[in-house]
Coordinates of C-alpha atoms in Angstrom, one line a residue:
Chain A
X91 CA 173.2 -192.1 -10.6
X92 CA 174.8 -189.1 -12.1
X93 CA 176.3 -186.6 -9.8
X94 CA 173.8 -183.9 -10.9
X95 CA 170.8 -186.0 -10.2
X96 CA 168.9 -185.2 -7.0
X97 CA 169.1 -187.4 -3.9
X98 CA 166.0 -189.6 -3.9
X99 CA 164.2 -190.3 -0.7
X100 CA 161.1 -192.2 -0.7
X101 CA 159.7 -191.9 2.7
X102 CA 158.4 -188.4 2.6
X103 CA 154.6 -188.1 2.4
X104 CA 153.2 -186.2 -0.6
X105 CA 152.3 -182.6 0.1
X106 CA 148.6 -181.7 0.1
X107 CA 149.1 -179.8 -3.2
X108 CA 150.8 -182.8 -4.8
X109 CA 147.7 -184.9 -3.8
X110 CA 145.5 -182.3 -5.4
X111 CA 147.6 -182.4 -8.5
X112 CA 147.6 -186.2 -8.4
X113 CA 143.8 -186.3 -8.4
X114 CA 143.7 -183.8 -11.4
X115 CA 146.4 -185.5 -13.4
X116 CA 145.8 -189.2 -12.7
X117 CA 142.1 -189.3 -12.2
X118 CA 141.0 -186.2 -14.1
X119 CA 139.3 -184.7 -11.0
X120 CA 138.1 -181.3 -11.8
X121 CA 139.0 -178.3 -9.7
X122 CA 136.1 -175.9 -8.7
X123 CA 136.8 -172.2 -9.3
X124 CA 136.6 -171.5 -5.6
X125 CA 139.2 -174.2 -4.8
X126 CA 141.4 -172.8 -7.5
X127 CA 141.2 -169.3 -6.2
X128 CA 142.0 -170.4 -2.7
X129 CA 145.5 -171.6 -3.9
X130 CA 148.4 -169.3 -3.1
X131 CA 150.7 -168.1 -5.9
X132 CA 153.3 -170.6 -5.0
X133 CA 150.8 -173.4 -4.9
X134 CA 149.5 -172.4 -8.4
X135 CA 153.0 -172.4 -9.7
X136 CA 153.8 -175.8 -8.3
X137 CA 150.5 -177.2 -9.8
X138 CA 151.4 -175.8 -13.2
X139 CA 154.9 -177.3 -12.9
X140 CA 153.5 -180.7 -12.1
X141 CA 151.2 -180.4 -15.1
X142 CA 154.3 -179.7 -17.1
X143 CA 156.2 -182.8 -15.8
X144 CA 153.1 -184.9 -16.5
X145 CA 153.1 -183.7 -20.1
X146 CA 156.8 -184.4 -20.5
X147 CA 156.3 -187.9 -19.2
X148 CA 153.3 -188.4 -21.6
X149 CA 155.4 -187.2 -24.5
X150 CA 157.6 -190.4 -24.3
X151 CA 154.6 -192.7 -24.4
X152 CA 154.2 -194.8 -27.6
X153 CA 150.7 -193.5 -28.2
X154 CA 151.9 -189.9 -27.9
X155 CA 154.7 -190.5 -30.4
X156 CA 152.1 -191.7 -32.9
X157 CA 149.8 -188.8 -32.0
X158 CA 152.6 -186.3 -32.8
X159 CA 153.1 -188.0 -36.2
X160 CA 149.4 -187.9 -36.8
X161 CA 149.1 -184.3 -35.9
X162 CA 151.9 -183.3 -38.2
X163 CA 150.3 -185.3 -41.1
X164 CA 147.0 -183.5 -40.5
X165 CA 148.7 -180.1 -40.5
X166 CA 150.5 -180.9 -43.7
X167 CA 147.3 -182.1 -45.3
X168 CA 145.6 -178.9 -44.1
X169 CA 148.4 -176.8 -45.7
X170 CA 147.7 -178.4 -49.0
X171 CA 144.2 -176.8 -48.9
X172 CA 145.5 -173.3 -48.1
X173 CA 146.9 -170.8 -50.4
X174 CA 150.5 -169.6 -49.9
X175 CA 150.5 -166.3 -47.9
X176 CA 150.1 -163.3 -50.2
X177 CA 153.5 -161.8 -49.4
X178 CA 155.3 -165.0 -50.1
X179 CA 153.7 -165.0 -53.6
X180 CA 154.5 -161.3 -54.1
X181 CA 158.1 -161.4 -52.9
X182 CA 158.9 -164.8 -54.3
X183 CA 160.4 -167.9 -52.7
X184 CA 163.9 -166.6 -52.8
X185 CA 163.2 -163.8 -50.3
X186 CA 161.2 -166.1 -48.1
X187 CA 163.9 -168.7 -48.0
X188 CA 166.4 -166.2 -46.7
X189 CA 164.0 -165.2 -43.9
X190 CA 163.5 -168.7 -42.7
X191 CA 166.8 -170.5 -43.0
X192 CA 168.5 -169.3 -39.8
X193 CA 165.8 -171.0 -37.7
X194 CA 166.3 -174.4 -39.1
X195 CA 169.0 -177.0 -38.5
X196 CA 170.8 -178.6 -41.4
X197 CA 169.9 -182.0 -40.3
X198 CA 166.3 -181.1 -40.3
X199 CA 166.6 -179.7 -43.8
X200 CA 168.1 -182.9 -45.0
X201 CA 165.5 -185.0 -43.3
X202 CA 162.7 -182.8 -44.5
X203 CA 164.0 -182.9 -48.0
X204 CA 163.7 -186.6 -48.0
X205 CA 160.4 -186.5 -46.4
X206 CA 159.1 -184.0 -48.9
X207 CA 160.0 -186.2 -51.7
X208 CA 158.0 -189.0 -50.1
X209 CA 155.2 -186.7 -49.3
X210 CA 155.1 -185.4 -52.8
X211 CA 154.7 -188.9 -54.1
X212 CA 151.9 -189.7 -51.7
X213 CA 149.7 -186.7 -52.6
X214 CA 150.4 -186.8 -56.4
X215 CA 149.6 -190.4 -56.7
X216 CA 146.6 -190.4 -54.4
X217 CA 147.9 -193.1 -52.1
X218 CA 146.1 -192.0 -49.0
X219 CA 144.5 -195.4 -48.7
X220 CA 147.9 -197.1 -48.6
X221 CA 149.1 -194.5 -46.2
X222 CA 146.1 -195.1 -43.9
X223 CA 146.9 -198.8 -44.0
X224 CA 150.5 -198.2 -43.0
X225 CA 149.4 -195.8 -40.2
X226 CA 147.0 -198.4 -38.9
X227 CA 149.7 -201.1 -38.9
X228 CA 152.1 -198.6 -37.2
X229 CA 149.5 -197.9 -34.4
X230 CA 149.0 -201.7 -34.0
X231 CA 152.7 -202.3 -33.8
X232 CA 153.0 -199.7 -31.0
X233 CA 150.4 -201.5 -28.8
X234 CA 151.9 -203.2 -25.8
X235 CA 151.3 -206.7 -27.2
X236 CA 153.9 -209.4 -27.6
X237 CA 154.1 -210.7 -31.2
X238 CA 156.5 -213.3 -32.5
X239 CA 157.5 -213.3 -36.1
X240 CA 159.4 -216.1 -37.9
X241 CA 162.2 -214.5 -39.8
X242 CA 163.6 -216.1 -43.0
X243 CA 166.6 -214.5 -44.6
X244 CA 167.6 -215.4 -48.2
X245 CA 171.1 -214.4 -49.3
X246 CA 172.6 -214.2 -52.7
X247 CA 169.3 -214.8 -54.5
X248 CA 168.8 -218.3 -53.1
X249 CA 172.2 -219.8 -53.9
X250 CA 172.9 -220.3 -50.2
X251 CA 170.7 -222.0 -47.6
X252 CA 168.1 -219.6 -46.1
X253 CA 168.7 -218.5 -42.5
X254 CA 165.8 -218.8 -39.9
X255 CA 165.5 -216.7 -36.9
X256 CA 162.8 -215.4 -34.6
X257 CA 161.8 -211.9 -33.7
X258 CA 159.5 -211.0 -30.8
X259 CA 158.3 -207.4 -30.4
X260 CA 156.4 -205.4 -27.9
X261 CA 155.3 -201.9 -28.7
X262 CA 157.8 -199.6 -30.3
X263 CA 160.7 -200.2 -27.9
X264 CA 161.2 -203.8 -26.8
X265 CA 162.3 -206.7 -29.0
X266 CA 164.1 -210.0 -28.8
X267 CA 165.8 -211.3 -31.9
X268 CA 167.1 -214.9 -31.7
X269 CA 169.2 -216.7 -34.3
X270 CA 171.0 -220.0 -34.1
X271 CA 174.6 -219.7 -35.4
X272 CA 176.2 -222.1 -37.8
X273 CA 177.9 -224.1 -35.0
X274 CA 174.6 -224.4 -33.0
X275 CA 175.2 -221.5 -30.6
X276 CA 172.4 -219.0 -30.0
X277 CA 172.8 -215.3 -30.7
X278 CA 170.4 -213.0 -29.0
X279 CA 169.8 -209.4 -29.6
X280 CA 167.3 -207.3 -27.8
X281 CA 166.1 -204.1 -26.3
X282 CA 164.5 -204.0 -22.8
X283 CA 163.2 -200.5 -23.2
X284 CA 166.3 -199.1 -21.5
X285 CA 168.9 -200.0 -24.0
X286 CA 170.2 -202.5 -26.5
X287 CA 172.0 -205.7 -25.6
X288 CA 173.7 -208.5 -27.6
X289 CA 174.5 -212.0 -26.3
X290 CA 176.9 -214.0 -28.4
X291 CA 177.0 -217.8 -27.8
X292 CA 180.0 -217.3 -25.5
X293 CA 181.3 -214.3 -23.7
X294 CA 180.0 -211.2 -22.1
X295 CA 176.7 -209.5 -22.7
X296 CA 177.4 -206.4 -24.8
X297 CA 175.2 -203.4 -24.0
X298 CA 174.7 -200.0 -25.7
X299 CA 172.3 -197.1 -25.5
X300 CA 171.9 -197.0 -29.3
X301 CA 172.1 -199.6 -32.0
X302 CA 174.9 -197.9 -33.8
X303 CA 177.4 -200.5 -32.6
X304 CA 175.5 -203.5 -33.9
X305 CA 176.4 -203.8 -37.6
X306 CA 180.1 -203.9 -37.0
X307 CA 179.7 -206.1 -34.0
X308 CA 177.5 -208.5 -35.7
X309 CA 179.8 -208.7 -38.7
X310 CA 182.6 -209.6 -36.4
X311 CA 180.5 -212.4 -34.9
X312 CA 179.3 -213.6 -38.3
X313 CA 175.7 -212.5 -37.5
X314 CA 175.1 -210.4 -40.6
X315 CA 171.3 -210.4 -40.4
X316 CA 169.6 -207.1 -40.4
X317 CA 168.2 -206.4 -37.0
X318 CA 164.6 -205.3 -37.1
X319 CA 161.9 -203.5 -35.2
X320 CA 158.5 -203.7 -36.9
X321 CA 157.3 -200.3 -35.7
X322 CA 160.5 -198.6 -36.9
X323 CA 160.2 -200.2 -40.3
X324 CA 156.6 -199.1 -40.7
X325 CA 157.5 -195.5 -39.7
X326 CA 160.2 -195.5 -42.3
X327 CA 157.8 -196.9 -44.9
X328 CA 155.5 -194.1 -44.1
X329 CA 158.2 -191.4 -44.4
X330 CA 160.5 -192.6 -47.2
X331 CA 158.6 -194.9 -49.5
X332 CA 156.2 -194.6 -52.3
X333 CA 153.2 -196.7 -51.3
X334 CA 151.0 -198.6 -53.6
X335 CA 147.9 -200.5 -52.5
X336 CA 147.5 -203.9 -54.0
X337 CA 144.5 -206.2 -54.1
X338 CA 143.6 -208.0 -50.9
X339 CA 145.3 -211.4 -50.6
X340 CA 145.3 -214.5 -48.4
X341 CA 148.6 -215.8 -47.4
X342 CA 147.4 -219.4 -47.3
X343 CA 144.7 -221.2 -49.3
X344 CA 141.4 -220.6 -47.5
X345 CA 143.0 -218.1 -45.1
X346 CA 141.6 -214.7 -44.3
X347 CA 141.9 -211.9 -46.9
X348 CA 144.6 -209.5 -45.8
X349 CA 145.3 -205.9 -46.8
X350 CA 148.3 -205.8 -49.1
X351 CA 150.6 -203.0 -50.2
X352 CA 154.0 -202.5 -51.8
X353 CA 156.4 -199.7 -50.7
X354 CA 159.2 -198.7 -53.0
X355 CA 162.1 -196.5 -51.7
X356 CA 161.6 -193.0 -53.0
X357 CA 163.9 -190.8 -51.1
X358 CA 166.9 -190.6 -53.5
X359 CA 169.7 -193.0 -54.1
X360 CA 169.9 -196.0 -51.7
X361 CA 173.0 -195.6 -49.7
X362 CA 174.2 -197.3 -46.5
X363 CA 173.8 -195.2 -43.4
X364 CA 176.9 -194.1 -41.5
X365 CA 176.4 -197.3 -39.4
X366 CA 176.7 -199.4 -42.6
X367 CA 173.0 -200.4 -43.0
X368 CA 171.3 -200.1 -46.3
X369 CA 167.5 -199.7 -46.2
X370 CA 165.3 -202.1 -48.2
X371 CA 164.6 -201.0 -51.7
X372 CA 161.1 -202.5 -51.6
X373 CA 158.8 -203.8 -48.8
X374 CA 155.6 -205.7 -49.2
X375 CA 153.2 -205.7 -46.3
X376 CA 150.2 -207.9 -45.5
X377 CA 148.1 -206.8 -42.6
X378 CA 144.8 -207.6 -40.9
X379 CA 142.3 -205.2 -42.5
X380 CA 140.6 -204.5 -39.2
X381 CA 143.3 -204.4 -36.5
X382 CA 146.2 -203.4 -38.7
X383 CA 148.4 -206.1 -37.2
X384 CA 151.2 -207.0 -39.5
X385 CA 150.8 -210.6 -40.7
X386 CA 153.8 -210.6 -43.1
X387 CA 156.5 -208.3 -44.3
X388 CA 158.9 -209.1 -47.1
X389 CA 161.9 -206.8 -47.4
X390 CA 164.0 -206.8 -50.6
X391 CA 167.5 -205.4 -50.0
X392 CA 170.0 -204.4 -52.7
X393 CA 172.3 -207.2 -53.7
X394 CA 175.7 -206.4 -52.3
X395 CA 178.8 -206.8 -54.4
X396 CA 180.1 -209.7 -52.3
X397 CA 176.8 -211.5 -52.4
X398 CA 177.2 -212.3 -48.8
X399 CA 174.4 -210.3 -47.1
X400 CA 170.7 -210.7 -46.9
X401 CA 168.7 -210.1 -50.1
X402 CA 165.2 -210.8 -48.9
X403 CA 164.0 -210.9 -45.4
X404 CA 160.5 -212.3 -44.6
X405 CA 158.8 -211.8 -41.3
X406 CA 155.7 -213.9 -40.7
X407 CA 153.5 -213.6 -37.7
X408 CA 153.4 -216.9 -35.8
X409 CA 151.8 -216.0 -32.5
X410 CA 150.6 -213.4 -30.2
X411 CA 151.0 -214.1 -26.5
X412 CA 151.6 -212.3 -23.2
X413 CA 155.2 -212.3 -22.0
X414 CA 156.7 -210.9 -18.8
X415 CA 159.1 -208.0 -18.9
X416 CA 161.9 -210.5 -18.3
X417 CA 161.6 -211.9 -21.8
X418 CA 163.2 -208.7 -23.1
X419 CA 166.0 -208.6 -20.5
X420 CA 169.5 -210.0 -21.3
X421 CA 169.9 -211.4 -17.8
X422 CA 167.1 -213.9 -18.5
X423 CA 169.2 -215.6 -21.1
X424 CA 172.6 -215.2 -19.6
X425 CA 172.2 -214.9 -15.8
X426 CA 175.8 -215.7 -15.0
X427 CA 177.5 -213.5 -17.5
X428 CA 179.0 -210.1 -16.9
X429 CA 178.0 -207.1 -19.0
X430 CA 180.3 -204.8 -20.9
X431 CA 179.5 -201.6 -22.7
X432 CA 180.0 -201.6 -26.5
X433 CA 183.0 -199.8 -27.8
X434 CA 182.3 -196.1 -28.1
X435 CA 179.5 -196.1 -25.5
Chain B
X275 CA 162.4 -175.3 -51.5
X276 CA 159.3 -173.0 -51.4
X277 CA 157.9 -171.2 -48.3
X278 CA 155.5 -174.1 -47.7
X279 CA 158.3 -176.6 -47.7
X280 CA 160.2 -174.5 -45.2
X281 CA 157.1 -174.2 -43.0
X282 CA 156.7 -178.0 -43.1
X283 CA 160.2 -178.3 -41.7
X284 CA 159.3 -176.0 -38.9
X285 CA 156.1 -177.9 -38.2
X286 CA 158.1 -181.1 -37.8
X287 CA 160.8 -179.4 -35.7
X288 CA 158.4 -177.8 -33.2
X289 CA 155.6 -180.4 -33.2
X290 CA 156.7 -182.2 -30.0
X291 CA 157.3 -179.1 -28.0
X292 CA 154.0 -177.6 -29.0
X293 CA 152.2 -180.8 -28.0
X294 CA 153.9 -180.8 -24.6
X295 CA 152.8 -177.2 -24.1
X296 CA 149.2 -178.0 -25.1
X297 CA 149.1 -181.2 -23.0
X298 CA 150.4 -179.3 -20.0
X299 CA 147.4 -177.0 -20.2
X300 CA 144.7 -179.2 -21.7
X301 CA 143.7 -182.7 -20.5
X302 CA 141.5 -183.7 -23.4
X303 CA 143.5 -185.5 -26.1
X304 CA 141.0 -184.6 -28.8
X305 CA 141.2 -180.9 -27.8
X306 CA 145.0 -181.1 -27.9
X307 CA 144.8 -182.5 -31.5
X308 CA 142.4 -179.7 -32.5
X309 CA 144.4 -176.9 -30.9
X310 CA 147.6 -178.2 -32.4
X311 CA 146.1 -178.2 -35.9
X312 CA 144.5 -174.7 -35.4
X313 CA 147.8 -173.3 -34.0
X314 CA 149.9 -174.5 -36.9
X315 CA 147.4 -173.4 -39.5
X316 CA 147.1 -170.0 -37.8
X317 CA 150.9 -169.7 -37.8
X318 CA 150.9 -170.4 -41.5
X319 CA 148.3 -167.8 -42.1
X320 CA 150.2 -165.2 -40.0
X321 CA 153.7 -166.2 -41.1
X322 CA 154.5 -162.7 -42.5
X323 CA 154.2 -161.3 -39.0
X324 CA 156.9 -163.6 -37.6
X325 CA 160.1 -161.8 -36.8
X326 CA 162.8 -164.3 -38.1
X327 CA 165.4 -162.8 -35.8
X328 CA 163.5 -164.4 -32.9
X329 CA 163.0 -168.1 -32.1
X330 CA 160.0 -169.7 -33.7
X331 CA 158.9 -171.8 -30.6
X332 CA 157.8 -169.0 -28.3
X333 CA 156.0 -167.3 -31.2
X334 CA 154.1 -170.5 -31.9
X335 CA 153.2 -170.9 -28.2
X336 CA 152.0 -167.3 -28.2
X337 CA 149.4 -168.3 -30.9
X338 CA 148.6 -171.5 -29.1
X339 CA 148.1 -169.7 -25.7
X340 CA 145.5 -167.5 -27.2
X341 CA 143.7 -170.4 -28.7
X342 CA 143.9 -172.3 -25.3
X343 CA 142.4 -169.4 -23.5
X344 CA 139.5 -169.2 -26.0
X345 CA 139.0 -172.9 -25.6
X346 CA 139.2 -172.6 -21.8
X347 CA 136.4 -169.9 -21.8
X348 CA 134.0 -172.5 -23.2
X349 CA 134.7 -175.0 -20.5
X350 CA 133.8 -174.5 -16.8
X351 CA 135.6 -176.8 -14.4
X352 CA 138.6 -178.6 -15.8
X353 CA 141.3 -180.9 -14.4
X354 CA 144.1 -178.5 -15.3
X355 CA 145.1 -175.0 -14.3
X356 CA 145.4 -173.1 -17.6
X357 CA 144.9 -169.3 -17.1
X358 CA 147.1 -166.7 -18.6
X359 CA 149.7 -166.9 -15.8
X360 CA 149.9 -170.6 -16.1
X361 CA 150.4 -170.4 -19.8
X362 CA 153.2 -167.9 -19.3
X363 CA 154.9 -170.1 -16.8
X364 CA 154.6 -173.1 -19.2
X365 CA 156.2 -171.0 -21.9
X366 CA 159.1 -170.2 -19.7
X367 CA 159.6 -173.9 -18.8
X368 CA 159.6 -175.0 -22.4
X369 CA 162.0 -172.2 -23.3
X370 CA 164.3 -173.7 -20.6
X371 CA 163.8 -177.2 -22.0
X372 CA 164.8 -175.8 -25.4
X373 CA 168.2 -174.9 -23.9
X374 CA 168.9 -178.4 -22.7
X375 CA 171.6 -180.3 -24.7
X376 CA 170.4 -182.1 -27.8
X377 CA 169.1 -181.3 -31.3
X378 CA 165.6 -182.7 -30.9
X379 CA 163.1 -182.7 -28.1
X380 CA 163.7 -186.4 -27.7
X381 CA 167.4 -185.8 -27.1
X382 CA 166.7 -182.9 -24.7
X383 CA 164.4 -185.2 -22.7
X384 CA 167.4 -187.4 -21.8
X385 CA 167.5 -185.1 -18.8
X386 CA 164.1 -186.4 -17.8
X387 CA 165.0 -190.0 -18.5
X388 CA 168.0 -189.6 -16.2
X389 CA 165.8 -188.3 -13.5
X390 CA 163.4 -191.2 -14.0
X391 CA 166.3 -193.7 -13.9
X392 CA 167.4 -192.2 -10.5
X393 CA 164.0 -192.9 -8.9
X394 CA 163.6 -196.0 -6.7
X395 CA 162.3 -199.0 -8.7
X396 CA 158.9 -199.0 -7.2
X397 CA 158.3 -195.4 -8.3
X398 CA 159.5 -196.3 -11.8
X399 CA 157.1 -199.2 -11.9
X400 CA 154.2 -196.9 -11.1
X401 CA 155.3 -194.4 -13.8
X402 CA 155.8 -197.2 -16.3
X403 CA 152.2 -198.3 -15.8
X404 CA 150.8 -194.8 -15.9
X405 CA 152.7 -193.4 -18.9
X406 CA 154.2 -196.3 -21.0
X407 CA 151.2 -198.6 -20.6
X408 CA 148.7 -195.9 -20.1
X409 CA 146.9 -197.7 -17.3
X410 CA 144.7 -196.0 -14.7
X411 CA 145.7 -196.0 -11.1
X412 CA 143.3 -198.9 -10.3
X413 CA 144.7 -200.9 -13.2
X414 CA 148.2 -200.2 -12.0
X415 CA 147.2 -201.3 -8.5
X416 CA 145.9 -204.6 -9.9
X417 CA 149.0 -205.1 -12.1
X418 CA 151.4 -204.4 -9.2
X419 CA 149.2 -206.1 -6.6
X420 CA 149.1 -203.0 -4.5
X421 CA 146.5 -201.0 -2.7
X422 CA 145.1 -198.2 -4.8
X423 CA 146.1 -195.5 -2.3
X424 CA 149.7 -196.7 -2.4
X425 CA 149.7 -196.4 -6.2
X426 CA 148.3 -192.9 -6.0
X427 CA 150.9 -191.8 -3.5
X428 CA 153.7 -193.3 -5.5
X429 CA 152.6 -191.4 -8.6
X430 CA 152.3 -188.2 -6.7
X431 CA 155.6 -188.6 -5.0
X432 CA 157.4 -189.7 -8.2
X433 CA 156.0 -186.7 -10.1
X434 CA 157.2 -184.4 -7.3
X435 CA 160.7 -185.9 -7.3
X436 CA 160.9 -185.6 -11.0
X437 CA 159.9 -181.9 -10.8
X438 CA 162.7 -181.3 -8.2
X439 CA 165.2 -183.2 -10.4
X440 CA 164.3 -181.3 -13.6
X441 CA 164.3 -177.9 -11.9
X442 CA 167.7 -178.8 -10.5
X443 CA 169.0 -179.6 -14.0
X444 CA 167.5 -176.4 -15.4
X445 CA 169.0 -174.4 -12.6
X446 CA 172.4 -176.0 -13.2
X447 CA 172.1 -175.1 -16.9
X448 CA 171.3 -171.5 -15.9
X449 CA 174.4 -171.5 -13.7
X450 CA 176.6 -172.8 -16.5
X451 CA 175.1 -170.3 -18.9

């Protein structure tokens, strides 16, 4: 526990006001006007503070993350229908830009510039249908269901043997990636909702709060596969790619028809991130037309000069099942190993 | 970049904080969506009245507060306290959150995550069911094989402890500032 965290005791009984708040917040019990008026000023303030805490906790829920994105998309769509404020037209953009810039961070500007390129493409090309499909798949990916995908990685345009791995995901934050190494040892990478972990065939469990350490670490351990989280990929498709809806298609003869789209990178030149990861230049998606569940994803990455890294990565849904929380915890796979924090953590 | 482009950036920057404000005052998710949309579009319409020497968030919440009060007048008994004093208090709380370290709301909420991590495991389990998995108290009771009253008490107590923890962090920030 950090020194600045409060001491936690668990044996105090909730105050009557906290019970009242619990009824309102957890069970949507309504408060009659008379009961509300009988509260003291301090009680009213505490009730409002508890409402605030509840809203902060709700903000982190996967469904709320999606709701924020949806709300923003709706506002941006609404702005398209509105005329620019009169003064902005009269004074011109130059004046307006000067008024606004101090309130905006540079990182937001950069991100928004990329997003606007993507947004421009969406509206100009009328790809709302494809956008809706990605959004539906994104929502399905955030649901707390356990889905396992078979991952096939082809390097150097097929001149080396494809690599097989397995990716199991739950919602937007938990995943388990398993790959057998060339000498038969198993590499596992995951996130238990609290942080990332990596288990090499031998040695300590490496933990980190972010995935920034992974590319370098995986290169050192000859595990050069891209690590993937389906919901993250879908969010990026939505934000940085030009989407094109393709005719429905079955993946197997006689199989169900699936919604199908292609996403092409449209946010400027493809460059590796500061962590050394280059985004796919193209993604093809096949999804269940009703539930939005991703049935197959094919990522095409730029060919690297050394022709060593992945070129196409295919994720194919193999099963949906219910797993315990332990499936996403490192201790389950390496109960006797110690944990170390990744360098820089 | 034109005015609309800049406004889009502000929408994205302030979306999370505005939704927290609205969710604090309004329980109905559909109403939150509507009020969010109306607030942002009203802000766009009134953008010339915004004083750029002042922060954008409180101005946006000022608009949202008026819309919430108008919405509130159409609804009698509600499971939230959201009169003018409550909205003012929420505005203060969110301004304090804005001062927490981090560029984005998500980063600022590391403080809350640390408070949650400091809770005993059984409280964390109840919160996980309620907020991450969005289960009702009876569903959490079934999942954790607990009596319903125990789950309710744990949620109440966890929320109270988190409030104390967050207020402590905000007070420490005030002291540092």
